[in-house]
Amino acid sequence: VDLRDPFIWGQVFAHNKAYQFKRVDPHISHAWSPAEGNRHNRRSWYLVEQLGWTWVQARDFLALFWEVIDDIGLLISLDKGYGIDGEKLQFVSAVDMPLHACQSCGLLQIYVVDSRCSAYKCNGVTHQFTPLEREELGQKNHYIYSYSSGRAMIPRAKEHTASLSTDLREKIEQEFAEDKINLISCTTTMEMGVDLGELEAVVNLNIPPGIANYQQRTGRAGRRAQAAPFCVTVAKNSNHDQSSFREFRQYLESKVPVPFFLLDNPQLFRRHQNGIVLSGFLRHRINDLSKNAPSLVDFFGESFGKDDFETFKGDLNHWLETESGLSCLAEAERLSTLLPDTVPTSTGLVGGELCDHVRANLHRFAIIVHDRWATYDKKLQECDAEESLAKTTAEKQKAVNAKRHWLNMQEKFMKQFLVEQLSQRGLIPTYSFPVHNLSLEVVKEKEQSFGFGGGDVALNRDAALGISEYAPDSEVVANGRIWRSAGLAYYPKQFMPTEYYVACPDCHNVDKEIAREDVPDACSNCGSTEQRYPRQVIEPKGFVTHYDDRIGRDPGMHRRRPRKADEARLITTPQDEKFQMTDHSDVKRVILRAIPSEGQQEGKLVIINRGPRKQGYHICPFCNYAEPAKKFAPVTLSHRDPIGGRPCRMTRMPLSKDLAHSFETDVLILRVNREIPRCTEPGKEQQFQDAFARTLVEAIRFAAADILEIQASELRATFRRRGRYIDMVLYDAIAGGAGYCLRLS
């Protein structure tokens, strides 16, 4: 038994259980004999406090004992100090030895002196079992009885989560069914569709969100007429768990809602129609159809200025009138005929409406690409002007470097994968290509490439959560190991520009631009000029662990809990005239669409992670290593390349950056024309206003979920303050919109 083996003892207790006789070397963790004074260790406590020895007697005895075990070879050199030689351990039966139990702490003990308990800091007295008591103990103690009767099982526990590969999950399911695994810790991955065999017990670590979920989970036990199943549900200290626990009988007696799927959701249905027509137009626009993953440049061209944009619109209008275009429109129309008669005919589009819908969607997409391309082109022209006016070599070189940067940004923007942009803009069904996810790639080999799957661990998360849970220095448990994020992942053709933003402290509005000088001096929503300090921000596409940690770490160690990112903030500023009256005189509303029609504003939000110290993250521009910043300034930081494990040549880290995830979805804004109540406690006004607004918007979110008969997690909420007034912001949790906010409006 190797006392230094972390596989046996765990990282916490391996490598550091080294002793010296007295505390001399600070690098050795333990002292056999306590220092002078009245501070005890385990041995001196027992000798002095329990057996009544003097300090002198205790120290003399410990010194003699240390010499003896050293002389007979029980001690070996261990991490600068000494430890017990594991090869000298012997195991003997205690059946014929007297057994004692502490009457205070209950500890069972074999060797007892003067009937005193040997547990640290326990003053208890022990009682020796009589033969009859010991026989009775053997019958009533679960562990003794199980082992004595030969019915003891060696526990083998495994986890079953979405973070495991499909092959590994299926293997775990098979071994669980064959009793090779007898304890399984699982998420909702095993709620439905998996036969668990003769399951005896289920423990819910929280109250399931609905009675249907509860029945699916607890109903897994006792399905094959074995002994009565054992089901336990733990109520956590959350709103849902506590409210359900108080009325648990009512929760159990509630009826399972009839599952439904909204076929009459025009937003989702028309994406399918749009996709059918778009497939034909892609074949028309892209010359090289053998290319597996075309980019924006293959669809729009290398340049996409004003003239190119007009040419694109003309080409689209012409194609829609060709035989190929009309055939695709007809196929998209036929999709509507598959809907049942109970669904309104207006759900699908036909004729001129369908043609105009496709044209408007592609025009909007083209405008987005053109505007960004033109913005970069404007920056390039400004660099040309600065270069021509430069009076010194340094000024000229600065302009040349800036021009090289903006040209690189323009090229990278146009090389983004077309399919991801189409999905992100809602032009095709978003669930076909999940682009609003973040991955934590586990590095197993040097120079490992990513984005192609493989391995037993597949850590993938909704980007709204992954932006904090997978951020650098965060830790995740998967497949029985701890994995620590160490940097940003690099994927070919992924566009991750550094941009600049300011979050208004007064109204929570966010202004975000591609350059520092473009960020407005005043908030675009409330006009405030307070704390207008632009910060750098980057939108990561994924994160990586470190090659040096390629086997992960023991989960018995303490795991740092990730701090949540800032809540989602609205980038779009709705115009006052867009708000409409509701059936309540003090409430107005406006809808922002993920896919806006002409004259509408898009619903765009951003979630920002400023790091655990609110100073952002230092990110190496060479190897993408990253860690939380301690100060908002460039620093010198020696580090190793996460992918190769080699020391990185770049030690000078630039100014720290924040992490962000922006997305478009359907947004419902409710403007309340009533002042927030005033705080009576001095100095707590802003804190009180935020707490009041948060409580109000969460109450509205739960009420909206009840009305729609959906789980509360399907809707999310935030708020913006306008002085002493607030805007409540509800938005669909699914990027691209799911139609919930539209139904509420």
XYZ file of C-alpha atoms in Angstrom:
745
model
C 0.000 0.000 0.000
C 1.744 3.154 -1.202
C 0.922 5.936 1.256
C 1.756 8.462 -1.441
C -0.562 7.072 -4.100
C -3.333 9.631 -4.892
C -5.388 6.849 -6.492
C -5.789 5.255 -3.043
C -5.782 8.228 -0.709
C -6.881 11.067 -2.992
C -4.913 14.195 -3.794
C -5.744 15.766 -0.438
C -4.091 13.065 1.708
C -1.339 11.837 -0.593
C 2.198 13.254 -0.797
C 1.883 15.452 2.293
C 1.465 13.105 5.283
C 5.141 13.476 6.202
C 6.257 13.754 9.843
C 9.186 15.253 11.686
C 9.718 14.749 15.415
C 9.261 18.429 16.267
C 8.212 21.365 14.144
C 11.503 22.537 12.614
C 11.208 22.438 8.822
C 8.173 24.470 7.605
C 8.023 22.375 4.428
C 7.125 19.213 6.409
C 3.433 19.146 7.215
C 3.203 17.217 10.515
C 5.068 17.039 13.830
C 5.027 13.865 15.949
C 5.484 15.693 19.250
C 3.754 19.049 19.876
C 5.700 22.254 20.365
C 6.360 23.605 23.830
C 3.235 25.028 25.432
C -0.326 23.828 25.893
C -1.311 23.209 22.254
C -2.072 19.516 21.693
C -1.912 17.175 18.764
C -3.849 13.880 18.660
C -1.221 11.917 20.613
C -0.566 14.454 23.370
C -4.319 15.035 23.789
C -4.887 11.341 24.502
C -1.947 11.001 26.879
C -2.504 14.215 28.839
C -6.248 14.884 28.752
C -7.548 11.317 28.684
C -4.937 9.306 30.596
C -3.928 12.093 32.956
C -0.215 12.124 32.203
C 1.892 15.252 32.646
C 3.291 17.126 29.647
C 6.797 15.944 30.525
C 5.701 12.302 30.694
C 3.836 12.600 27.388
C 6.782 14.138 25.561
C 9.282 11.623 26.957
C 7.015 8.757 25.934
C 6.491 10.139 22.404
C 10.255 10.623 21.994
C 10.941 7.043 23.062
C 8.193 5.681 20.820
C 9.619 7.626 17.838
C 13.061 6.109 18.436
C 11.672 2.591 18.682
C 9.644 2.660 15.453
C 12.667 4.162 13.707
C 14.992 1.451 15.048
C 12.752 -1.422 13.962
C 12.319 0.055 10.457
C 8.704 1.187 10.495
C 9.705 4.685 9.373
C 10.776 5.507 5.831
C 11.867 8.764 4.239
C 8.855 10.591 2.800
C 8.760 14.085 1.252
C 11.689 15.435 3.342
C 10.165 13.945 6.501
C 9.196 10.436 7.608
C 6.155 8.234 7.198
C 4.971 4.721 8.002
C 6.258 2.019 5.659
C 3.121 0.680 4.001
C 4.756 -2.709 3.357
C 4.890 -3.309 7.124
C 1.095 -3.088 7.527
C -0.513 -6.344 8.743
C -4.182 -7.291 8.780
C -5.491 -9.710 11.435
C -8.944 -10.877 12.473
C -10.489 -9.062 15.449
C -13.209 -11.643 16.053
C -11.573 -12.940 19.240
C -10.417 -9.541 20.495
C -12.432 -7.553 23.054
C -14.616 -4.839 21.519
C -15.311 -1.498 23.192
C -17.698 1.346 22.343
C -17.410 4.932 23.526
C -20.505 5.916 25.489
C -20.054 9.496 24.320
C -19.163 9.433 20.603
C -20.045 5.785 19.825
C -16.654 4.927 18.284
C -15.978 1.159 18.214
C -12.435 0.362 19.422
C -10.275 -2.729 19.956
C -7.376 -1.352 22.020
C -8.428 0.709 25.051
C -6.391 2.000 28.018
C -8.159 2.596 31.310
C -11.545 2.592 29.516
C -10.769 5.967 27.900
C -11.926 6.764 24.355
C -9.086 7.309 21.882
C -11.025 9.675 19.580
C -9.428 13.112 19.271
C -10.899 15.616 21.769
C -13.492 13.118 23.049
C -13.621 12.842 26.855
C -15.819 9.743 26.736
C -15.524 6.480 28.647
C -15.751 3.153 26.819
C -17.870 0.090 27.550
C -16.675 -3.434 26.710
C -19.259 -5.565 24.953
C -20.360 -8.783 26.610
C -20.566 -11.874 24.381
C -24.376 -11.483 24.262
C -24.155 -7.772 23.379
C -21.623 -8.516 20.695
C -23.848 -11.188 19.176
C -26.769 -8.749 19.234
C -24.584 -6.105 17.560
C -23.764 -8.565 14.813
C -27.486 -9.043 14.153
C -28.539 -5.374 14.265
C -25.581 -3.603 12.674
C -26.220 -3.452 8.943
C -22.567 -3.637 7.895
C -21.573 -6.447 10.285
C -24.642 -8.475 9.374
C -24.144 -7.974 5.613
C -20.501 -9.008 5.662
C -21.011 -11.907 8.120
C -23.848 -13.396 6.072
C -21.956 -13.048 2.819
C -24.472 -10.562 1.395
C -22.171 -7.564 1.349
C -21.791 -5.838 -2.005
C -18.759 -3.960 -3.181
C -20.184 -0.579 -4.173
C -19.279 0.518 -7.687
C -20.607 3.954 -8.530
C -20.669 5.713 -11.895
C -22.122 8.927 -13.224
C -24.466 9.192 -16.192
C -24.645 12.687 -17.670
C -24.707 14.453 -21.010
C -21.015 15.302 -20.475
C -20.086 11.708 -21.339
C -19.737 10.363 -24.853
C -22.585 8.287 -26.266
C -20.453 5.109 -26.269
C -19.487 5.529 -22.608
C -23.079 6.265 -21.542
C -24.332 3.140 -23.301
C -21.600 1.064 -21.640
C -22.594 2.391 -18.207
C -26.264 1.609 -18.889
C -25.369 -1.940 -19.887
C -23.178 -2.554 -16.832
C -25.835 -1.081 -14.546
C -28.442 -3.424 -15.996
C -26.040 -6.357 -15.456
C -25.400 -5.391 -11.793
C -21.754 -4.638 -12.523
C -22.561 -1.103 -11.376
C -24.878 -0.842 -8.386
C -25.017 2.904 -7.748
C -25.514 5.467 -10.452
C -25.560 9.246 -10.144
C -27.441 10.679 -13.079
C -29.041 13.774 -14.506
C -32.217 13.797 -16.597
C -30.330 11.738 -19.195
C -31.866 8.623 -17.574
C -35.308 10.069 -16.969
C -36.846 8.464 -20.033
C -36.048 5.834 -22.606
C -33.581 3.718 -20.606
C -34.492 0.347 -19.068
C -32.802 0.301 -15.657
C -33.629 -3.276 -14.711
C -34.348 -4.247 -11.098
C -33.893 -0.818 -9.561
C -34.439 -0.807 -5.789
C -34.079 2.826 -4.744
C -34.242 6.330 -6.201
C -33.069 9.522 -4.506
C -34.068 12.854 -6.058
C -31.576 15.523 -5.036
C -34.150 18.208 -5.747
C -37.900 18.282 -6.315
C -38.471 17.632 -10.033
C -39.958 20.585 -11.943
C -43.282 18.851 -12.572
C -45.265 15.814 -11.484
C -44.538 14.130 -14.828
C -40.793 14.382 -14.136
C -41.347 13.087 -10.590
C -43.252 10.052 -11.836
C -40.665 9.317 -14.512
C -37.831 9.323 -11.970
C -39.340 7.665 -8.922
C -41.382 5.270 -11.046
C -38.178 3.634 -12.198
C -37.902 1.707 -8.929
C -39.882 -1.477 -8.266
C -41.016 -2.050 -11.847
C -40.314 -5.792 -11.889
C -42.316 -6.900 -8.848
C -39.340 -7.072 -6.500
C -39.410 -5.708 -2.935
C -41.195 -2.440 -2.276
C -39.195 0.393 -3.853
C -37.521 3.057 -1.745
C -37.841 6.652 -2.976
C -36.516 9.770 -1.239
C -36.818 13.360 -2.445
C -34.651 16.146 -1.029
C -36.041 19.685 -1.030
C -33.309 22.263 -1.599
C -33.474 25.865 -0.454
C -34.852 27.140 -3.752
C -38.133 28.853 -4.522
C -39.578 25.850 -6.363
C -38.393 23.191 -3.897
C -39.590 25.012 -0.792
C -42.990 25.969 -2.214
C -43.541 22.381 -3.438
C -42.379 20.936 -0.108
C -44.878 23.027 1.854
C -47.701 21.627 -0.289
C -46.170 18.267 -1.130
C -49.416 16.318 -0.976
C -50.918 18.729 -3.465
C -47.796 18.305 -5.619
C -48.145 14.501 -5.569
C -51.876 14.612 -6.325
C -51.525 17.021 -9.249
C -52.381 15.658 -12.671
C -49.813 15.151 -15.386
C -50.441 17.744 -18.104
C -51.146 16.389 -21.560
C -47.990 16.799 -23.668
C -48.482 19.188 -26.542
C -46.524 20.554 -29.465
C -47.550 23.857 -30.990
C -47.875 23.230 -34.702
C -49.424 26.661 -35.119
C -46.168 28.476 -34.294
C -45.638 30.489 -37.490
C -42.140 31.544 -36.474
C -40.791 27.999 -36.317
C -42.774 26.673 -39.263
C -41.698 29.463 -41.599
C -38.045 28.766 -40.861
C -38.557 25.375 -42.502
C -40.192 27.008 -45.509
C -37.396 29.543 -45.694
C -34.828 26.731 -45.526
C -36.367 24.940 -48.509
C -36.138 28.037 -50.713
C -32.714 28.936 -49.381
C -31.332 25.513 -50.328
C -32.072 26.275 -53.995
C -30.609 29.766 -53.841
C -27.410 28.413 -52.237
C -26.960 26.026 -55.169
C -27.364 29.026 -57.449
C -24.948 31.340 -55.614
C -22.124 28.955 -54.650
C -20.014 27.954 -57.620
C -18.052 25.145 -55.973
C -20.747 22.810 -54.633
C -18.126 20.205 -53.704
C -16.946 22.421 -50.833
C -17.999 20.771 -47.586
C -18.275 23.922 -45.476
C -18.784 27.108 -47.510
C -18.096 30.493 -45.924
C -19.718 33.907 -46.181
C -17.233 34.752 -48.897
C -18.532 31.845 -51.015
C -22.067 33.216 -50.745
C -21.538 36.997 -50.923
C -18.112 37.352 -52.568
C -14.757 38.613 -51.312
C -15.966 42.209 -51.163
C -19.465 43.246 -50.193
C -19.693 47.005 -50.493
C -22.692 49.055 -51.582
C -22.513 48.051 -55.264
C -21.999 44.374 -54.346
C -25.009 44.554 -52.046
C -27.226 45.938 -54.835
C -25.938 43.258 -57.208
C -26.812 40.575 -54.641
C -30.384 41.905 -54.281
C -30.809 41.951 -58.042
C -29.533 38.389 -58.351
C -31.940 37.219 -55.632
C -34.939 38.915 -57.256
C -34.035 37.428 -60.635
C -33.541 33.905 -59.246
C -36.917 33.943 -57.466
C -38.549 34.360 -60.896
C -36.564 31.599 -62.607
C -37.775 28.028 -63.010
C -35.474 26.898 -60.178
C -36.717 29.619 -57.806
C -40.384 29.009 -58.569
C -39.866 25.266 -58.055
C -38.362 25.858 -54.585
C -41.201 28.233 -53.659
C -43.754 25.632 -54.745
C -42.042 22.957 -52.645
C -42.102 25.277 -49.618
C -45.816 25.924 -50.213
C -46.537 22.192 -50.277
C -45.103 21.957 -46.760
C -48.215 23.787 -45.541
C -50.454 21.025 -46.904
C -48.958 18.604 -44.361
C -50.377 20.595 -41.435
C -53.560 19.196 -39.845
C -56.875 20.936 -40.507
C -56.992 22.270 -36.920
C -53.945 24.484 -37.553
C -54.752 27.945 -38.987
C -53.877 28.270 -42.651
C -52.028 31.485 -41.865
C -49.295 29.478 -40.105
C -47.637 28.718 -43.432
C -47.054 31.231 -46.213
C -48.032 30.845 -49.843
C -47.692 32.779 -53.068
C -46.423 36.334 -52.931
C -46.302 36.345 -49.114
C -43.866 33.445 -49.089
C -41.705 35.037 -51.772
C -41.652 38.380 -49.930
C -40.854 36.610 -46.642
C -37.808 34.830 -48.105
C -36.677 37.997 -49.874
C -36.953 40.073 -46.676
C -35.029 37.494 -44.624
C -32.155 37.318 -47.094
C -32.118 41.117 -47.475
C -31.820 41.460 -43.701
C -29.008 38.914 -43.599
C -27.215 40.677 -46.445
C -27.568 44.057 -44.711
C -25.936 42.640 -41.548
C -22.984 41.307 -43.573
C -22.724 44.475 -45.665
C -22.801 46.785 -42.639
C -19.986 44.916 -40.881
C -17.919 44.675 -44.093
C -18.479 48.393 -44.753
C -17.505 49.260 -41.156
C -14.184 47.497 -41.610
C -13.756 49.134 -45.023
C -14.304 52.558 -43.439
C -11.610 51.781 -40.866
C -9.243 50.826 -43.708
C -9.909 54.136 -45.468
C -9.229 56.010 -42.232
C -5.907 54.166 -41.928
C -4.997 55.138 -45.496
C -5.724 58.776 -44.657
C -3.653 58.606 -41.467
C -0.769 56.987 -43.344
C -0.770 59.723 -45.996
C -0.786 62.452 -43.320
C 1.855 60.792 -41.130
C 4.854 63.047 -40.450
C 7.093 60.547 -38.698
C 8.125 56.954 -39.311
C 6.456 55.909 -36.041
C 3.142 57.516 -37.059
C 3.301 55.845 -40.464
C 4.077 52.440 -38.950
C 1.189 52.831 -36.513
C -1.206 53.477 -39.414
C 0.204 50.481 -41.337
C -0.269 48.194 -38.315
C -3.836 49.422 -37.816
C -4.607 48.837 -41.504
C -3.193 45.305 -41.278
C -5.419 44.660 -38.236
C -8.645 45.865 -39.872
C -7.902 43.993 -43.097
C -7.368 40.808 -41.064
C -10.682 41.375 -39.249
C -12.496 41.896 -42.561
C -11.068 38.710 -44.053
C -11.802 36.623 -40.954
C -15.354 37.950 -40.824
C -16.034 36.852 -44.393
C -14.474 33.408 -43.770
C -17.027 32.420 -41.118
C -19.005 29.249 -41.794
C -22.141 30.114 -43.703
C -24.313 27.452 -42.057
C -23.564 28.808 -38.575
C -24.484 32.327 -39.617
C -27.727 31.139 -41.221
C -28.662 29.266 -38.067
C -27.653 32.119 -35.790
C -29.796 34.562 -37.795
C -32.812 32.254 -37.698
C -32.884 31.636 -41.447
C -32.931 27.878 -40.901
C -34.176 25.846 -37.892
C -31.749 26.651 -35.081
C -31.891 23.135 -33.573
C -30.348 21.738 -36.738
C -27.049 23.459 -36.014
C -26.702 24.375 -32.315
C -24.510 27.478 -32.529
C -25.401 28.925 -29.129
C -23.379 26.342 -27.186
C -19.918 26.429 -25.633
C -17.582 23.465 -25.181
C -14.819 22.714 -22.713
C -12.439 20.603 -24.776
C -10.416 18.094 -22.741
C -6.765 18.080 -23.879
C -5.404 14.522 -23.961
C -2.657 14.760 -26.578
C -0.121 17.366 -27.604
C -1.196 19.634 -30.467
C -4.702 18.168 -30.263
C -7.234 19.506 -32.768
C -10.803 20.205 -31.732
C -14.298 20.341 -33.072
C -14.490 16.739 -34.271
C -15.679 14.895 -31.151
C -13.936 11.870 -29.692
C -12.976 10.924 -26.149
C -15.063 9.827 -23.205
C -15.764 13.359 -21.976
C -17.929 15.700 -24.063
C -18.494 18.904 -22.121
C -21.039 21.050 -23.901
C -23.254 23.726 -22.387
C -25.752 26.400 -23.297
C -23.533 29.431 -23.906
C -25.541 31.532 -21.447
C -24.315 29.165 -18.689
C -21.041 28.011 -20.233
C -19.683 31.567 -20.365
C -19.135 31.279 -16.592
C -19.107 27.510 -15.884
C -16.383 26.840 -18.478
C -14.478 30.125 -18.092
C -10.706 29.973 -17.410
C -9.842 28.647 -13.925
C -13.332 27.162 -13.455
C -13.563 23.470 -12.618
C -16.019 20.860 -13.890
C -16.562 17.283 -12.698
C -17.066 14.690 -15.439
C -16.335 10.959 -15.703
C -15.090 10.849 -12.135
C -12.411 13.531 -12.553
C -12.067 17.287 -12.127
C -11.261 19.221 -15.308
C -10.001 22.799 -15.045
C -10.425 25.303 -17.840
C -7.067 26.814 -18.836
C -7.689 28.872 -21.953
C -9.718 29.635 -25.046
C -10.214 27.033 -27.771
C -9.194 27.815 -31.326
C -11.380 26.569 -34.175
C -10.603 27.149 -37.850
C -12.718 29.895 -39.434
C -14.135 31.003 -36.089
C -14.394 34.765 -35.747
C -13.470 36.090 -32.287
C -12.703 39.821 -32.597
C -11.819 41.976 -29.620
C -14.501 44.636 -29.244
C -15.373 47.327 -26.693
C -18.392 47.948 -24.516
C -19.752 50.029 -21.667
C -22.495 48.794 -19.323
C -24.456 51.707 -17.936
C -24.580 51.525 -14.108
C -27.847 53.485 -14.037
C -30.123 51.658 -16.489
C -28.199 48.404 -17.254
C -28.049 49.228 -20.981
C -25.010 48.017 -22.979
C -23.311 49.937 -25.797
C -20.968 47.687 -27.823
C -18.729 48.709 -30.758
C -15.794 47.310 -32.736
C -13.357 50.067 -31.645
C -12.803 52.017 -28.435
C -13.280 55.387 -30.122
C -16.695 54.336 -31.458
C -18.240 53.760 -27.991
C -20.572 56.729 -27.317
C -19.749 59.128 -24.476
C -23.336 58.945 -23.209
C -25.618 55.925 -22.709
C -27.764 55.340 -25.782
C -30.715 54.467 -23.545
C -30.758 56.975 -20.662
C -28.120 59.523 -21.676
C -26.032 59.013 -18.532
C -22.329 59.945 -18.749
C -21.336 58.247 -15.476
C -18.552 55.623 -15.498
C -18.141 55.556 -19.283
C -14.934 53.505 -19.283
C -14.854 51.181 -22.328
C -13.703 47.625 -21.562
C -12.379 45.051 -23.991
C -14.573 42.017 -24.628
C -14.286 38.826 -26.664
C -16.929 36.210 -27.506
C -15.247 32.793 -27.107
C -16.378 29.807 -29.136
C -15.092 27.316 -26.564
C -12.507 26.635 -23.857
C -9.756 24.065 -23.289
C -8.223 22.234 -20.342
C -4.423 22.029 -19.975
C -2.177 19.286 -21.296
C -0.454 19.185 -17.903
C -3.825 18.180 -16.396
C -4.645 15.638 -19.111
C -5.710 12.923 -16.620
C -7.833 15.306 -14.565
C -7.778 15.469 -10.786
C -9.377 13.600 -7.936
C -12.919 14.891 -7.242
C -12.271 14.353 -3.540
C -10.387 17.623 -3.665
C -12.167 20.917 -3.132
C -13.750 22.172 -6.336
C -14.039 25.890 -6.916
C -17.590 26.911 -7.699
C -17.788 29.179 -10.764
C -19.123 32.638 -10.130
C -22.094 33.447 -12.265
C -21.688 35.887 -15.108
C -23.617 39.141 -15.138
C -27.244 38.635 -16.082
C -28.268 39.200 -19.676
C -28.508 42.840 -20.661
C -30.406 44.294 -23.570
C -28.299 45.779 -26.349
C -31.260 46.983 -28.404
C -32.751 50.286 -27.267
C -36.447 50.364 -28.182
C -37.804 53.688 -29.394
C -40.437 55.307 -27.163
C -42.993 55.496 -29.978
C -42.798 51.705 -30.401
C -44.414 51.081 -26.983
C -48.122 50.275 -27.127
C -50.839 50.476 -24.497
C -51.999 47.340 -22.684
C -55.160 46.543 -20.711
C -53.448 48.116 -17.683
C -53.235 51.918 -17.726
C -49.781 51.964 -16.087
C -48.151 49.363 -18.334
C -46.968 49.669 -21.933
C -45.342 46.959 -24.017
C -43.128 46.436 -27.021
C -42.014 43.289 -28.822
C -38.493 42.933 -30.184
C -38.191 40.051 -32.627
C -35.264 37.707 -33.143
C -36.132 37.999 -36.828
C -37.614 41.491 -37.177
C -39.918 42.447 -39.998
C -39.488 45.741 -41.824
C -39.664 48.651 -39.381
C -39.193 46.419 -36.313
C -36.209 46.279 -33.974
C -34.354 43.067 -33.238
C -34.160 41.588 -29.756
C -30.438 41.351 -29.032
C -28.992 40.599 -25.590
C -25.530 40.052 -24.183
C -24.237 38.135 -21.155
C -20.868 39.328 -19.834
C -18.416 37.518 -17.569
C -15.997 39.989 -15.965
C -14.155 37.320 -13.987
C -14.209 36.460 -10.267
C -12.487 39.747 -9.359
C -14.402 41.870 -11.897
C -11.065 42.621 -13.610
C -11.592 40.407 -16.653
C -9.210 37.698 -17.906
C -5.623 37.840 -19.107
C -5.532 36.010 -22.454
C -2.263 35.152 -24.174
C -2.417 36.341 -27.824
C -0.009 33.570 -28.832
C -1.288 30.327 -27.216
C -4.735 31.420 -25.860
C -3.839 30.505 -22.277
C -6.087 32.498 -19.920
C -6.596 33.126 -16.225
C -8.612 35.604 -14.112
C -6.957 39.012 -13.848
C -6.050 40.439 -10.454
C -5.775 43.963 -11.779
C -7.030 45.859 -14.802
C -3.623 46.355 -16.446
C -1.044 44.522 -18.589
C 1.079 42.056 -16.591
C 4.073 39.746 -16.988
C 2.845 36.172 -16.609
C 4.913 33.049 -17.209
C 2.719 30.176 -18.386
C 2.627 27.011 -20.464
C 0.803 26.408 -23.733
C -2.456 24.520 -22.868
C -2.302 22.420 -26.052
C 1.396 21.527 -26.110
C 2.386 21.862 -22.457
C 5.533 23.802 -23.424
C 6.555 27.117 -21.832
C 5.023 29.901 -23.925
C 7.413 32.477 -25.403
C 4.875 35.242 -24.821
C 5.035 36.302 -21.167
C 3.766 39.871 -21.503
C -0.019 39.735 -21.195
C -1.991 42.645 -22.705
C -4.835 44.467 -20.965
C -7.373 42.010 -19.597
C -10.583 41.242 -21.476
C -14.090 40.309 -20.443
C -15.927 37.309 -21.915
C -19.324 37.684 -23.557
C -22.087 35.805 -25.308
C -24.565 37.766 -27.422
C -27.664 36.332 -29.027
C -30.932 37.280 -30.707
C -34.287 36.105 -29.409
C -37.890 37.294 -28.984
C -38.142 39.912 -26.240
C -41.186 41.364 -24.474
C -40.563 44.651 -22.637
C -43.163 45.845 -20.132
C -42.730 49.501 -19.177
C -44.230 50.247 -15.772
C -45.357 53.836 -15.227
C -45.127 53.680 -11.437
C -42.201 54.733 -9.312
C -40.169 52.200 -7.363
C -40.870 52.612 -3.612
C -38.252 54.645 -1.752
C -35.783 53.054 0.648
C -35.926 54.240 4.248
C -32.392 53.065 5.067
C -29.665 55.643 4.258
C -27.091 54.640 1.653
C -29.056 51.601 0.436
C -31.247 53.244 -2.226
C -29.680 51.672 -5.333
C -29.381 48.260 -3.683
C -33.050 48.449 -2.663
C -34.155 49.507 -6.164
C -32.322 46.596 -7.784
C -33.740 44.120 -5.237
C -37.281 45.433 -5.762
C -36.951 45.292 -9.559
C -35.496 41.772 -9.452
C -38.355 40.527 -7.222
C -40.989 42.081 -9.471
C -39.571 40.750 -12.725
C -39.147 37.226 -11.295
C -42.771 37.231 -10.105
C -43.855 38.219 -13.626
C -41.702 35.463 -15.132
C -43.223 32.732 -12.929
C -46.733 34.036 -13.641
C -46.069 34.084 -17.385
C -44.800 30.476 -17.279
C -47.992 29.406 -15.481
C -50.169 31.122 -18.082
C -48.274 29.494 -20.952
C -48.192 26.114 -19.129
C -44.441 25.800 -19.610
C -41.536 25.326 -17.225
C -40.212 28.585 -15.820
C -36.768 27.855 -17.283
C -38.194 28.325 -20.790
C -38.480 32.060 -20.060
C -35.763 34.321 -18.703
C -35.991 37.829 -17.356
C -33.988 40.931 -16.567
C -34.753 44.613 -16.088
C -33.590 48.125 -16.930
C -34.036 51.098 -14.649
C -35.137 54.496 -15.945
C -34.539 56.695 -12.947
C -37.205 55.605 -10.467
C -39.073 53.619 -13.133
C -38.270 50.196 -14.575
C -38.652 48.228 -17.775
C -39.278 44.509 -17.186
C -37.591 42.440 -19.896
C -38.853 38.906 -20.617
C -37.171 36.871 -23.328
C -37.320 33.342 -24.750
C -34.552 31.130 -23.342
C -34.036 29.588 -26.789
C -31.818 31.734 -28.983
C -33.754 32.643 -32.113
C -37.028 32.681 -30.181
C -39.574 29.968 -29.424
C -42.753 32.052 -29.687
C -43.447 32.348 -25.933
C -43.022 36.122 -25.685
C -45.090 36.526 -28.838
C -47.929 34.536 -27.262
C -47.733 36.662 -24.108
C -48.041 39.858 -26.118
